[in-house]
């Protein structure tokens, strides 16, 4: 079936991930944590560099609230790969739910031409879904 947009979650992390063959025009780096350290390294800055490797030439890399050092590294990798980094607003809490992932989702939707007004973040159905996740 033909799709206008597809969201694919990467597994291990950007640069080495099998999803790189997709050459996605819009990519996102939601968070950076110490995981898969045997492959990605043990510093958040280094992990951000590996994960930012999912971005593509002339593409867009939407960034979550990563912290200073990981954000700087993600910007560096995006520039080296010919992508444009787009930082979202810092995370905040909405009815007890961290909104960082919602902010990144909004950035991605805005980038593909969809518009999500601020009311979506206060929508009861969205909040119920986020709490269940």
PDB file of C-alpha atoms in Angstrom:
ATOM      1  CA  UNK A   1       0.000   0.000   0.000  1.00  0.00           C
ATOM      2  CA  UNK A   2       1.293   3.464  -0.862  1.00  0.00           C
ATOM      3  CA  UNK A   3       1.914   5.668   2.174  1.00  0.00           C
ATOM      4  CA  UNK A   4       2.487   9.404   2.422  1.00  0.00           C
ATOM      5  CA  UNK A   5       4.689   8.931   5.470  1.00  0.00           C
ATOM      6  CA  UNK A   6       6.045   6.016   7.485  1.00  0.00           C
ATOM      7  CA  UNK A   7       7.522   6.135  10.980  1.00  0.00           C
ATOM      8  CA  UNK A   8      10.206   3.521  11.610  1.00  0.00           C
ATOM      9  CA  UNK A   9      11.901   3.138  14.967  1.00  0.00           C
ATOM     10  CA  UNK A  10      15.565   2.238  14.768  1.00  0.00           C
ATOM     11  CA  UNK A  11      16.967  -0.525  16.911  1.00  0.00           C
ATOM     12  CA  UNK A  12      20.566  -0.230  18.032  1.00  0.00           C
ATOM     13  CA  UNK A  13      21.239   3.305  16.937  1.00  0.00           C
ATOM     14  CA  UNK A  14      21.730   5.531  13.947  1.00  0.00           C
ATOM     15  CA  UNK A  15      25.010   5.059  12.117  1.00  0.00           C
ATOM     16  CA  UNK A  16      25.078   1.261  12.447  1.00  0.00           C
ATOM     17  CA  UNK A  17      21.345   0.614  12.277  1.00  0.00           C
ATOM     18  CA  UNK A  18      19.903  -1.626   9.574  1.00  0.00           C
ATOM     19  CA  UNK A  19      17.189   0.965   8.869  1.00  0.00           C
ATOM     20  CA  UNK A  20      19.796   3.253   7.248  1.00  0.00           C
ATOM     21  CA  UNK A  21      18.966   1.755   3.855  1.00  0.00           C
ATOM     22  CA  UNK A  22      15.712   3.749   3.961  1.00  0.00           C
ATOM     23  CA  UNK A  23      17.570   7.065   3.493  1.00  0.00           C
ATOM     24  CA  UNK A  24      14.778   8.877   5.361  1.00  0.00           C
ATOM     25  CA  UNK A  25      14.488  12.591   4.587  1.00  0.00           C
ATOM     26  CA  UNK A  26      13.334  13.274   8.159  1.00  0.00           C
ATOM     27  CA  UNK A  27      14.937  11.589  11.144  1.00  0.00           C
ATOM     28  CA  UNK A  28      14.672  12.169  14.894  1.00  0.00           C
ATOM     29  CA  UNK A  29      16.894  11.689  17.904  1.00  0.00           C
ATOM     30  CA  UNK A  30      14.515  11.748  20.866  1.00  0.00           C
ATOM     31  CA  UNK A  31      16.848  10.930  23.726  1.00  0.00           C
ATOM     32  CA  UNK A  32      20.329   9.709  24.536  1.00  0.00           C
ATOM     33  CA  UNK A  33      20.904   7.180  27.305  1.00  0.00           C
ATOM     34  CA  UNK A  34      23.704   4.840  28.265  1.00  0.00           C
ATOM     35  CA  UNK A  35      22.517   1.747  26.415  1.00  0.00           C
ATOM     36  CA  UNK A  36      24.239  -0.637  24.023  1.00  0.00           C
ATOM     37  CA  UNK A  37      27.481   0.772  25.447  1.00  0.00           C
ATOM     38  CA  UNK A  38      29.496  -2.192  24.157  1.00  0.00           C
ATOM     39  CA  UNK A  39      28.775  -0.916  20.625  1.00  0.00           C
ATOM     40  CA  UNK A  40      27.893   2.775  21.006  1.00  0.00           C
ATOM     41  CA  UNK A  41      30.439   3.729  23.679  1.00  0.00           C
ATOM     42  CA  UNK A  42      29.848   4.895  27.228  1.00  0.00           C
ATOM     43  CA  UNK A  43      29.721   8.701  26.961  1.00  0.00           C
ATOM     44  CA  UNK A  44      26.430  10.422  26.196  1.00  0.00           C
ATOM     45  CA  UNK A  45      28.240  12.663  23.694  1.00  0.00           C
ATOM     46  CA  UNK A  46      29.643   9.654  21.842  1.00  0.00           C
ATOM     47  CA  UNK A  47      26.326   7.815  21.903  1.00  0.00           C
ATOM     48  CA  UNK A  48      24.626  10.936  20.487  1.00  0.00           C
ATOM     49  CA  UNK A  49      27.192  10.970  17.685  1.00  0.00           C
ATOM     50  CA  UNK A  50      26.463   7.350  16.801  1.00  0.00           C
ATOM     51  CA  UNK A  51      22.688   7.812  16.955  1.00  0.00           C
ATOM     52  CA  UNK A  52      22.769  11.072  14.960  1.00  0.00           C
ATOM     53  CA  UNK A  53      24.344   9.018  12.175  1.00  0.00           C
ATOM     54  CA  UNK A  54      20.825   8.073  11.053  1.00  0.00           C
ATOM     55  CA  UNK A  55      20.403  11.522   9.449  1.00  0.00           C
ATOM     56  CA  UNK A  56      20.760  11.809   5.693  1.00  0.00           C
ATOM     57  CA  UNK A  57      22.238  14.310   3.234  1.00  0.00           C
ATOM     58  CA  UNK A  58      19.805  17.177   2.637  1.00  0.00           C
ATOM     59  CA  UNK A  59      17.589  15.655   5.339  1.00  0.00           C
ATOM     60  CA  UNK A  60      16.279  17.003   8.614  1.00  0.00           C
ATOM     61  CA  UNK A  61      17.356  15.749  12.058  1.00  0.00           C
ATOM     62  CA  UNK A  62      14.743  16.618  14.709  1.00  0.00           C
ATOM     63  CA  UNK A  63      16.312  16.679  18.172  1.00  0.00           C
ATOM     64  CA  UNK A  64      14.709  16.119  21.548  1.00  0.00           C
ATOM     65  CA  UNK A  65      15.925  17.623  24.819  1.00  0.00           C
ATOM     66  CA  UNK A  66      19.331  15.886  24.790  1.00  0.00           C
ATOM     67  CA  UNK A  67      21.468  18.019  27.063  1.00  0.00           C
ATOM     68  CA  UNK A  68      24.277  20.332  25.948  1.00  0.00           C
ATOM     69  CA  UNK A  69      27.102  17.918  25.026  1.00  0.00           C
ATOM     70  CA  UNK A  70      24.934  15.336  23.198  1.00  0.00           C
ATOM     71  CA  UNK A  71      23.060  18.134  21.376  1.00  0.00           C
ATOM     72  CA  UNK A  72      26.342  19.728  20.239  1.00  0.00           C
ATOM     73  CA  UNK A  73      27.592  16.366  18.950  1.00  0.00           C
ATOM     74  CA  UNK A  74      24.316  15.694  17.117  1.00  0.00           C
ATOM     75  CA  UNK A  75      24.565  19.131  15.464  1.00  0.00           C
ATOM     76  CA  UNK A  76      28.166  18.373  14.442  1.00  0.00           C
ATOM     77  CA  UNK A  77      27.227  15.029  12.879  1.00  0.00           C
ATOM     78  CA  UNK A  78      24.209  16.532  11.093  1.00  0.00           C
ATOM     79  CA  UNK A  79      26.407  19.249   9.542  1.00  0.00           C
ATOM     80  CA  UNK A  80      29.050  16.686   8.492  1.00  0.00           C
ATOM     81  CA  UNK A  81      26.388  14.544   6.821  1.00  0.00           C
ATOM     82  CA  UNK A  82      24.706  17.514   5.106  1.00  0.00           C
ATOM     83  CA  UNK A  83      21.550  17.414   7.218  1.00  0.00           C
ATOM     84  CA  UNK A  84      19.784  20.264   8.989  1.00  0.00           C
ATOM     85  CA  UNK A  85      19.366  19.873  12.771  1.00  0.00           C
ATOM     86  CA  UNK A  86      16.080  21.120  14.258  1.00  0.00           C
ATOM     87  CA  UNK A  87      15.928  21.434  18.042  1.00  0.00           C
ATOM     88  CA  UNK A  88      12.565  21.122  19.738  1.00  0.00           C
ATOM     89  CA  UNK A  89      11.543  22.960  22.857  1.00  0.00           C
ATOM     90  CA  UNK A  90      12.913  21.639  26.162  1.00  0.00           C
ATOM     91  CA  UNK A  91      10.864  18.931  27.800  1.00  0.00           C
ATOM     92  CA  UNK A  92       8.113  19.909  30.187  1.00  0.00           C
ATOM     93  CA  UNK A  93       5.466  18.060  32.095  1.00  0.00           C
ATOM     94  CA  UNK A  94       1.862  17.899  30.902  1.00  0.00           C
ATOM     95  CA  UNK A  95      -0.463  16.429  33.499  1.00  0.00           C
ATOM     96  CA  UNK A  96       2.423  14.429  34.935  1.00  0.00           C
ATOM     97  CA  UNK A  97       3.706  13.083  31.598  1.00  0.00           C
ATOM     98  CA  UNK A  98       7.153  14.125  30.264  1.00  0.00           C
ATOM     99  CA  UNK A  99       6.422  16.021  27.054  1.00  0.00           C
ATOM    100  CA  UNK A 100       9.859  15.676  25.432  1.00  0.00           C
ATOM    101  CA  UNK A 101       8.779  12.869  23.112  1.00  0.00           C
ATOM    102  CA  UNK A 102       5.593  14.742  22.251  1.00  0.00           C
ATOM    103  CA  UNK A 103       7.671  17.798  21.327  1.00  0.00           C
ATOM    104  CA  UNK A 104       9.845  15.701  18.999  1.00  0.00           C
ATOM    105  CA  UNK A 105       6.740  14.126  17.448  1.00  0.00           C
ATOM    106  CA  UNK A 106       5.356  17.595  16.828  1.00  0.00           C
ATOM    107  CA  UNK A 107       8.648  18.658  15.225  1.00  0.00           C
ATOM    108  CA  UNK A 108       8.548  15.670  12.893  1.00  0.00           C
ATOM    109  CA  UNK A 109       4.906  16.286  11.974  1.00  0.00           C
ATOM    110  CA  UNK A 110       5.608  19.959  11.331  1.00  0.00           C
ATOM    111  CA  UNK A 111       8.530  18.943   9.112  1.00  0.00           C
ATOM    112  CA  UNK A 112       6.375  16.684   6.924  1.00  0.00           C
ATOM    113  CA  UNK A 113       3.832  19.422   6.463  1.00  0.00           C
ATOM    114  CA  UNK A 114       1.357  18.339   9.093  1.00  0.00           C
ATOM    115  CA  UNK A 115       0.478  20.893  11.728  1.00  0.00           C
ATOM    116  CA  UNK A 116      -0.266  19.983  15.283  1.00  0.00           C
ATOM    117  CA  UNK A 117      -1.562  22.930  17.243  1.00  0.00           C
ATOM    118  CA  UNK A 118      -0.841  23.180  20.965  1.00  0.00           C
ATOM    119  CA  UNK A 119      -4.274  21.812  21.821  1.00  0.00           C
ATOM    120  CA  UNK A 120      -3.182  18.286  20.875  1.00  0.00           C
ATOM    121  CA  UNK A 121      -0.842  18.202  23.860  1.00  0.00           C
ATOM    122  CA  UNK A 122      -3.846  18.851  26.111  1.00  0.00           C
ATOM    123  CA  UNK A 123      -6.172  16.407  24.341  1.00  0.00           C
ATOM    124  CA  UNK A 124      -7.536  13.804  26.820  1.00  0.00           C
ATOM    125  CA  UNK A 125      -7.182  10.925  24.323  1.00  0.00           C
ATOM    126  CA  UNK A 126      -3.531  11.780  23.658  1.00  0.00           C
ATOM    127  CA  UNK A 127      -2.889  11.936  27.402  1.00  0.00           C
ATOM    128  CA  UNK A 128      -4.614   8.572  28.020  1.00  0.00           C
ATOM    129  CA  UNK A 129      -2.540   6.991  25.241  1.00  0.00           C
ATOM    130  CA  UNK A 130       0.694   8.457  26.619  1.00  0.00           C
ATOM    131  CA  UNK A 131      -0.091   7.207  30.133  1.00  0.00           C
ATOM    132  CA  UNK A 132      -0.770   3.707  28.796  1.00  0.00           C
ATOM    133  CA  UNK A 133       2.515   3.600  26.881  1.00  0.00           C
TER     134      UNK A 133
END
